[in-house]
CSV table of C-alpha atoms and ligand atoms in Angstrom, one decimal:
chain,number,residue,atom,x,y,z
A,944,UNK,CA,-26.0,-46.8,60.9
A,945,UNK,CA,-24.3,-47.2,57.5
A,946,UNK,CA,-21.6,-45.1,55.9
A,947,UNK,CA,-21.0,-44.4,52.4
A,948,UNK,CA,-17.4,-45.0,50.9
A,949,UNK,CA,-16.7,-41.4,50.7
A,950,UNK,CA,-18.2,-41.1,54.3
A,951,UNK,CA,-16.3,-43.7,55.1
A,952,UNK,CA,-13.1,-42.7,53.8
A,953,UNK,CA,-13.6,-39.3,55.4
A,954,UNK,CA,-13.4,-41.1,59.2
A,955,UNK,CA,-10.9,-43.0,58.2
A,956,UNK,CA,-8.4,-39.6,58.0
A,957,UNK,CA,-9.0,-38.7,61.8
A,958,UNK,CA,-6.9,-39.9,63.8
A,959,UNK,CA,-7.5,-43.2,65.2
A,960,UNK,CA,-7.9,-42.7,68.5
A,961,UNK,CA,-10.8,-40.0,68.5
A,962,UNK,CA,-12.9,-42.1,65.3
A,963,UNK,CA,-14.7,-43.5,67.3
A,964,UNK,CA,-15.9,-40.5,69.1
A,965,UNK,CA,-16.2,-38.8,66.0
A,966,UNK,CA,-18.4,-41.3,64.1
A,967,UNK,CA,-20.8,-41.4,67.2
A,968,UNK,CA,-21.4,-37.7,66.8
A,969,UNK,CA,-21.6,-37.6,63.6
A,970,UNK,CA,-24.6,-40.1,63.4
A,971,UNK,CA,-26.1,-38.3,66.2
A,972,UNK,CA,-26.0,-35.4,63.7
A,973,UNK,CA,-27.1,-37.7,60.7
A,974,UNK,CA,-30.3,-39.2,62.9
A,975,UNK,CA,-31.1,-35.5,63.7
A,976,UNK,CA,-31.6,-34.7,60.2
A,977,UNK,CA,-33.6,-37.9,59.5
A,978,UNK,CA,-30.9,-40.0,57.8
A,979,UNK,CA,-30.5,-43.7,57.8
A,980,UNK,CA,-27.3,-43.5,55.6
A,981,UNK,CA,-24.1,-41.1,56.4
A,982,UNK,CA,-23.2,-39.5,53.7
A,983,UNK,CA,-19.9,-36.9,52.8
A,984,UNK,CA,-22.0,-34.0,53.5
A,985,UNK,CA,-23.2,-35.5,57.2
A,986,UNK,CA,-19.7,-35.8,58.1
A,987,UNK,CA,-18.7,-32.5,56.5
A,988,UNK,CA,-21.4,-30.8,58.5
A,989,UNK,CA,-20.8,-32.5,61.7
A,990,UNK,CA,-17.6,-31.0,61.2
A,991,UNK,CA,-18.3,-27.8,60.9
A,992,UNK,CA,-20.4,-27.6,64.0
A,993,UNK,CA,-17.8,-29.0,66.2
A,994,UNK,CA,-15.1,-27.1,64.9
A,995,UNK,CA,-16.9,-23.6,64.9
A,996,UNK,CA,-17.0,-21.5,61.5
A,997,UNK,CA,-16.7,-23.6,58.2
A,998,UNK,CA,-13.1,-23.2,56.0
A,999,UNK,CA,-14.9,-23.1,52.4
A,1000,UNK,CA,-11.6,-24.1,50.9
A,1001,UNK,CA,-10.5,-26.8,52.7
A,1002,UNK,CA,-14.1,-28.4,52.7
A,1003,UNK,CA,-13.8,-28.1,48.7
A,1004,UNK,CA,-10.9,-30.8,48.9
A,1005,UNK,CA,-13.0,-33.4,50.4
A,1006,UNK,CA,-13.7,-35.1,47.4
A,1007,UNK,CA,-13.6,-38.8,46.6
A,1008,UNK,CA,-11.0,-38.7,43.5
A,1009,UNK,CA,-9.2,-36.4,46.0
A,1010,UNK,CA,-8.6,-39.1,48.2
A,1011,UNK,CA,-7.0,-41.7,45.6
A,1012,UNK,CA,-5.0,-39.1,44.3
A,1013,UNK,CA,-3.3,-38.0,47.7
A,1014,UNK,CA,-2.6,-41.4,48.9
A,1015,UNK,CA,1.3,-41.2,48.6
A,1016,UNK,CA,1.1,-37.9,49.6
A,1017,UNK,CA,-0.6,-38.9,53.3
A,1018,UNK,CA,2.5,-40.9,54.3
A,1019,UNK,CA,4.1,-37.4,54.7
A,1020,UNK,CA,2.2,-35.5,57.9
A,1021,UNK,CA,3.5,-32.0,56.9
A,1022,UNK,CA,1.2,-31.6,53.7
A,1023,UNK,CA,-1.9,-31.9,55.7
A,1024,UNK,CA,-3.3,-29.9,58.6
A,1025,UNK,CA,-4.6,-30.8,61.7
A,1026,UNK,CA,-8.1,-31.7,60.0
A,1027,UNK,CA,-6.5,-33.9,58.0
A,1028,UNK,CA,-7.1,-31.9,54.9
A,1029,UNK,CA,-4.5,-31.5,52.2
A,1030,UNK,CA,-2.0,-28.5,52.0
A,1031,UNK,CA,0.2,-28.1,49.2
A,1032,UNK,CA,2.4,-25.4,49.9
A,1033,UNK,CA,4.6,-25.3,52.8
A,1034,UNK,CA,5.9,-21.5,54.2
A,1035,UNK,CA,9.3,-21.9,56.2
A,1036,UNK,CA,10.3,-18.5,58.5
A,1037,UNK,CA,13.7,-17.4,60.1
A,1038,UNK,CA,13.4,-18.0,63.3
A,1039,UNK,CA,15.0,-14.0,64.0
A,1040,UNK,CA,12.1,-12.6,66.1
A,1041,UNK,CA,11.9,-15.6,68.3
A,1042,UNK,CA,15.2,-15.6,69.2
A,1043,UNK,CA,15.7,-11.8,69.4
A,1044,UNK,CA,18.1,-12.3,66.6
A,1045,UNK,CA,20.3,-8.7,66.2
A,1046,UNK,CA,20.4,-9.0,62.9
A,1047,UNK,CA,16.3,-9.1,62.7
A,1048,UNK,CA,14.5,-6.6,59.7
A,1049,UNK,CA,11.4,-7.7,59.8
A,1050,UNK,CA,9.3,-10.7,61.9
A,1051,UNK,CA,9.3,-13.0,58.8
A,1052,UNK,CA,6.4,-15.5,60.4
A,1053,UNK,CA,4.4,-12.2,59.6
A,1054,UNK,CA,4.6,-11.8,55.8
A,1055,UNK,CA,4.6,-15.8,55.7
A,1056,UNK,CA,1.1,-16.0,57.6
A,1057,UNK,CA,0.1,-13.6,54.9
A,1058,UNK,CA,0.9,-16.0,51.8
A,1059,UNK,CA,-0.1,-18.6,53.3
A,1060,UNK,CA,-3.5,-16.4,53.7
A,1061,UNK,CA,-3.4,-15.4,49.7
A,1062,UNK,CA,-2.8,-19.2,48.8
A,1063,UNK,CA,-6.1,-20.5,50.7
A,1064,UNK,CA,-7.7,-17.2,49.8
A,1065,UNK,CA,-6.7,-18.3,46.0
A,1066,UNK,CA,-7.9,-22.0,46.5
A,1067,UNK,CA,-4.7,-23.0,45.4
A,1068,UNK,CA,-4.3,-26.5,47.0
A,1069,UNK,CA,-7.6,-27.6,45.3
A,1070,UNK,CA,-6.9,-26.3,41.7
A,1071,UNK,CA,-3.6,-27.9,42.1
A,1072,UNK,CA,-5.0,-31.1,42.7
A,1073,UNK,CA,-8.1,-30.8,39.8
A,1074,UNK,CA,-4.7,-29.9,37.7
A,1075,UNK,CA,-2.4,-32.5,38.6
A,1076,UNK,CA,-3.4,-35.4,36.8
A,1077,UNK,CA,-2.6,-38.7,38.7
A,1078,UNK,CA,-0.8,-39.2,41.6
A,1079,UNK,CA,0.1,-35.9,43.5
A,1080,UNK,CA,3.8,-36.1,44.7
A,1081,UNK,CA,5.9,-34.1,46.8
A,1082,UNK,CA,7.3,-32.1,44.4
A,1083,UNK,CA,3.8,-31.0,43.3
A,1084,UNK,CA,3.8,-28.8,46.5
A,1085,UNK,CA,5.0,-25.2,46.6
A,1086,UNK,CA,7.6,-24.4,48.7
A,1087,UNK,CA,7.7,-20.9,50.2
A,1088,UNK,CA,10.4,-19.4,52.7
A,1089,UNK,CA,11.0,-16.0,54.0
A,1090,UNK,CA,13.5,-14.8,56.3
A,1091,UNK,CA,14.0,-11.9,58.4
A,1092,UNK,CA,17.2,-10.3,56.9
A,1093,UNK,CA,19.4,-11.5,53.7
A,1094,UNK,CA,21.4,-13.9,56.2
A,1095,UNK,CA,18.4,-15.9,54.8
A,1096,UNK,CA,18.6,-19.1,57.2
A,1097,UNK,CA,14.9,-20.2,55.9
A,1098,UNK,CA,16.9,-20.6,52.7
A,1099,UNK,CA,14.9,-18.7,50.3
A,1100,UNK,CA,17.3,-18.9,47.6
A,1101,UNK,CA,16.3,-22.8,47.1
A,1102,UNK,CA,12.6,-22.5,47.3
A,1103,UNK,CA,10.2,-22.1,44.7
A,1104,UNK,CA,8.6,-18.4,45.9
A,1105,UNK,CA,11.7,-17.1,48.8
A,1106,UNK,CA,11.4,-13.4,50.5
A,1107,UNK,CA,14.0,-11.7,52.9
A,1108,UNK,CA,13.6,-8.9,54.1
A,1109,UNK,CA,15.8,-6.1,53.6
A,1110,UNK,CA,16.7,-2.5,54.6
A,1111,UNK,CA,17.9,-0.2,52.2
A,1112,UNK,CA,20.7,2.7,53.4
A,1113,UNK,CA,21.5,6.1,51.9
A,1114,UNK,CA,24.1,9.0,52.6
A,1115,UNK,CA,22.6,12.2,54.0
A,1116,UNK,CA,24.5,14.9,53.1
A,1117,UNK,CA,23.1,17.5,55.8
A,1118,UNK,CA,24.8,15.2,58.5
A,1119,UNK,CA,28.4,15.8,59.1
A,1120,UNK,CA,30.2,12.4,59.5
A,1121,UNK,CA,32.2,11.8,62.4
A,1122,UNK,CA,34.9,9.7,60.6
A,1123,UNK,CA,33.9,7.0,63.6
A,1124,UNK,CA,34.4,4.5,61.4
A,1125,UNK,CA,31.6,2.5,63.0
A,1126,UNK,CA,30.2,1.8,60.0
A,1127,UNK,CA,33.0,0.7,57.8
A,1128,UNK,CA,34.4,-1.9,60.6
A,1129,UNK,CA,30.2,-3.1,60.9
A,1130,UNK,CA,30.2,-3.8,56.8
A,1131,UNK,CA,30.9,-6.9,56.3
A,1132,UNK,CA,31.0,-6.2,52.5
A,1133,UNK,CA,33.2,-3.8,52.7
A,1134,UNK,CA,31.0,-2.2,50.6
A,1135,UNK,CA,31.6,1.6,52.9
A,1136,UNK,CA,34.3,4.2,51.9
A,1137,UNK,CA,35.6,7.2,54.5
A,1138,UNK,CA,37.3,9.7,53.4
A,1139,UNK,CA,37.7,13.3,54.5
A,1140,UNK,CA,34.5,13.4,56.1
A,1141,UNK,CA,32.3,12.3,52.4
A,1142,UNK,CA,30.7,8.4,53.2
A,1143,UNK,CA,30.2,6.4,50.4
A,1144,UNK,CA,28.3,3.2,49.8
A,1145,UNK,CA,29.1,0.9,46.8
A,1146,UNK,CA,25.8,-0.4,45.9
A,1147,UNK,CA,27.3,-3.6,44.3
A,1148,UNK,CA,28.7,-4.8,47.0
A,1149,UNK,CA,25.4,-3.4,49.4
A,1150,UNK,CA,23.1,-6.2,50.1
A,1151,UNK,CA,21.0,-3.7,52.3
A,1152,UNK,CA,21.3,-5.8,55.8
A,1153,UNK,CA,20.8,-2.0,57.4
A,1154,UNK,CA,23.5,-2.6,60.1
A,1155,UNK,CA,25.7,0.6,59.5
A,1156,UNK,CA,22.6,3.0,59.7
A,1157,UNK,CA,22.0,1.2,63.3
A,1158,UNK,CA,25.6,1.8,64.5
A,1159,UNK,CA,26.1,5.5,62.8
A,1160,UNK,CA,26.0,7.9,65.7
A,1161,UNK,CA,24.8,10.8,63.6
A,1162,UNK,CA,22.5,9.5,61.1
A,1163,UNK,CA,24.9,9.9,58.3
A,1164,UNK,CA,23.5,6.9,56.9
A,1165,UNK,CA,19.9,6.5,57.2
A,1166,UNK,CA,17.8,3.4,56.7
A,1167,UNK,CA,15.0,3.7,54.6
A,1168,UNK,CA,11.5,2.1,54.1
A,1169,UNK,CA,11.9,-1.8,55.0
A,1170,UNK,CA,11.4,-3.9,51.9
A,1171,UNK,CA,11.7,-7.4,50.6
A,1172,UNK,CA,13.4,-8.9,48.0
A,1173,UNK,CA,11.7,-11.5,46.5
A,1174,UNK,CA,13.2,-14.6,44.0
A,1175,UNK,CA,11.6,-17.4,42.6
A,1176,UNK,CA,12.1,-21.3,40.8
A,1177,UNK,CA,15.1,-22.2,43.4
A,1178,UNK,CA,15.4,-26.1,43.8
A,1179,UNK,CA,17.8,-29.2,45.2
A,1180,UNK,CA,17.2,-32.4,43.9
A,1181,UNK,CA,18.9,-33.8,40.8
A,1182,UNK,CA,19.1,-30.3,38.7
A,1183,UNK,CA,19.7,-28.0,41.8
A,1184,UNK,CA,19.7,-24.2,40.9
A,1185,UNK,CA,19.2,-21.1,42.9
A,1186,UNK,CA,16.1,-18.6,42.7
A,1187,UNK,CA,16.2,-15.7,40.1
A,1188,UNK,CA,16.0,-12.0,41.1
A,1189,UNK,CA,12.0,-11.0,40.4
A,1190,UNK,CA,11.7,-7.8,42.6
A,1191,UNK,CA,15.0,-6.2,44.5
A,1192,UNK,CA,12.9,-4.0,46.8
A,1193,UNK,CA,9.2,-4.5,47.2
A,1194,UNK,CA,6.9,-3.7,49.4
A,1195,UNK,CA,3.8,-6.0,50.8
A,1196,UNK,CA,1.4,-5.6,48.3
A,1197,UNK,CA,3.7,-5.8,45.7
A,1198,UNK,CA,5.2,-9.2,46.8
A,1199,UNK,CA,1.5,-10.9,47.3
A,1200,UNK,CA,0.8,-9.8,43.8
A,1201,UNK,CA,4.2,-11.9,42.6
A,1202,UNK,CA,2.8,-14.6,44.9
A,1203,UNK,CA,-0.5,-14.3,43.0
A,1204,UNK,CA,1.3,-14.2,39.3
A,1205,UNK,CA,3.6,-17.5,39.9
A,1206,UNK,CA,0.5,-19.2,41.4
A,1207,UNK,CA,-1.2,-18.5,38.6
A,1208,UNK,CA,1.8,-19.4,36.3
A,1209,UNK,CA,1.7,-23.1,38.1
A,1210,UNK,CA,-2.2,-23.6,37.8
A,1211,UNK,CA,-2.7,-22.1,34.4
A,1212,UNK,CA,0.3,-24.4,33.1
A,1213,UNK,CA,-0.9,-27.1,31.0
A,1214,UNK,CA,1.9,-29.2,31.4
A,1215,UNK,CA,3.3,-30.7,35.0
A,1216,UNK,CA,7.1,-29.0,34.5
A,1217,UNK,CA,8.8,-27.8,37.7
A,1218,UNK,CA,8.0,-24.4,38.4
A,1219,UNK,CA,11.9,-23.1,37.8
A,1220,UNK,CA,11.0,-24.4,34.0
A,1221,UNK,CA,7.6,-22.5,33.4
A,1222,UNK,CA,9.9,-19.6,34.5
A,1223,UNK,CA,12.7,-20.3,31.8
A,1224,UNK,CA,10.0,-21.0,29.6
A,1225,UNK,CA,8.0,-17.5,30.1
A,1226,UNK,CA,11.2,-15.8,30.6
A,1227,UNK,CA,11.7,-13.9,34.0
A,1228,UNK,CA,11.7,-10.2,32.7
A,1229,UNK,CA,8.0,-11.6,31.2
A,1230,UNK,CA,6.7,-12.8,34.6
A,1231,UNK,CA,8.3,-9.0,36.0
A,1232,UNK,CA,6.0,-7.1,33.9
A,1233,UNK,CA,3.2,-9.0,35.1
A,1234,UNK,CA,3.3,-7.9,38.8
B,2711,LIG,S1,17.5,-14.7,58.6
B,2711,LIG,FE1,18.4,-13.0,59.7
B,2711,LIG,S2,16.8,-12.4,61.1
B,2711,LIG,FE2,16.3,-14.5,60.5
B,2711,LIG,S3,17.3,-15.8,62.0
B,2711,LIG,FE3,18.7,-15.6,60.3
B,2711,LIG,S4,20.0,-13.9,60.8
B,2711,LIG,FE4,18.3,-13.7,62.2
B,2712,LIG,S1,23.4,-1.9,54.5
B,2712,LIG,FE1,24.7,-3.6,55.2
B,2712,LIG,S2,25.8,-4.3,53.4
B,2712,LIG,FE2,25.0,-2.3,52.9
B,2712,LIG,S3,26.6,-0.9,53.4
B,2712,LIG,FE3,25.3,-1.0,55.2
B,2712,LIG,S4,26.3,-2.6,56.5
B,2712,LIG,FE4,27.1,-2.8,54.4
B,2713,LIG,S1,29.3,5.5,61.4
B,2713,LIG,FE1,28.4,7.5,60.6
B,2713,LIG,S2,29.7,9.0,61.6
B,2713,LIG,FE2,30.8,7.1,61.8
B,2713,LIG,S3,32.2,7.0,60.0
B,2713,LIG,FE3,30.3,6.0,59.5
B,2713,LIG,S4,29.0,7.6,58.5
B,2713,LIG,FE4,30.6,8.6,59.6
């Protein structure tokens, strides 16, 4: 049976050792339905009824000006999936609720299975590619990273859209402090003050890691509602520059809606700039008002 070149082209992304498997079913599927030629849609389908329920988004990037434009992108395995389809975001977690790290706020593979979630819900690999015009390269991606506390080791701090978790502390005043000194010798930015029984925290210094309200033995300090803190346009390369504040303490809702506003700041862009320079060009406190 014959193949059409984007049929063809299709095939030719699975790996090699099941295409010949694959292109036996899919004629079998093709014949079924009366066909002498297979065409994108045959091989789509075929798909679909091996692989259970359709993914509506990642069927949408199957087209043939796709292909050409990903083709230095394929040489890299990590911006496509299994399928063979075409990802262009990458999400990097901590690795703290794997390894039963103690310093652990919040299972970061959690909130980073949710934006990855939000970026297929928005369809945002596809509209990247119908924006990009040309070649899509590496740097076209979006790079995402959360991490579990603000140790950050998935490097937020150098990624386009970065979240760690954090847990903010407070003083109560109806508990009477020991004067353990637990907490000051846990701080390690000596950002806790004891004296005569009053606690004070210096909120500069703070970077709300939530330690002392673990090791505080009569919940003078108190942790309060987990958060994250969420910056955006950090980069290496050639001009590297760390991520800019956009919310200090958010909760989930409020940090998928950023995710949603700087996705739509990279589609809507008419130009190709790096995502750190829409953001100096729309000004950070502009993008803030916007979530
Ligand atoms: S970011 Fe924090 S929770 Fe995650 S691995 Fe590092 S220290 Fe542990
Ligand atoms: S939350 Fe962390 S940084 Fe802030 S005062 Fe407590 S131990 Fe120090
Ligand atoms: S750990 Fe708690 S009780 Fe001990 S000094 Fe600090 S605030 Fe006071």
């Amino acid at each position: 049976m014959e193949w059409d070149k984007p049929a063809t082209l299709l095939l030719e992304k699975v790996p090699p050792f099941v295409q010949k498997v694959v292109r036996e079913k899919v004629e079998i599927l093709a014949r079924e339905r009366g066909k002498t030629l297979v065409t994108e849609a045959e091989v789509v389908a075929a798909r679909e009824s091996f692989m259970g329920k359709p993914n509506p988004q990642r069927t949408m990037a199957k087209k043939p000006a796709d292909n050409e434009k990903l083709s230095i992108l394929r040489k890299y395995s990590k911006y496509f999936d299994k399928e063979g389809n075409p990802v262009l975001y990458q999400v990097k977690s901590c690795r703290g609720a794997e390894v039963n790290c103690p310093f652990l706020i919040t299972d970061s593979g959690i909130l980073s299975e949710k934006l990855r979630n939000r970026l297929e819900e928005l369809h945002f690999t596809e509209k990247l590619i119908d924006k990009v015009e040309g070649q899509i390269l590496p740097h076209h991606s979006m790079k995402l990273a959360v991490s579990g506390c603000p140790n950050s080791c998935s490097m937020p701090q150098i990624k386009d859209f970065g979240v760690h978790a954090v847990e903010p502390v407070s003083v109560d005043p109806d508990c009477k402090c020991i004067e353990c000194m637990k907490c000051v010798e846990t701080c390690r930015e000596d950002a806790i003050t004891v004296k005569n029984g009053n606690v004070t925290i210096d909120k500069e210094k703070c970077v709300h890691c939530g330690l002392c309200a673990k090791v505080c033995p009569t919940g003078t300090i108190k942790a309060e509602k987990k958060k994250y803190r969420v910056m955006i346009g950090g980069k290496v390369g050639r001009h590297p520059r760390f991520a800019l504040d956009l919310l200090l303490q958010a909760d989930e809702s409020a940090t998928l809606k950023a995710l949603d506003v700087c996705a739509d700041i990279i589609l809507s862009s008419k130009t190709e700039h790096r995502f750190r320079t829409l953001i100096e060009q729309q000004g950070i406190e502009e993008i803030k008002k916007r979530i």
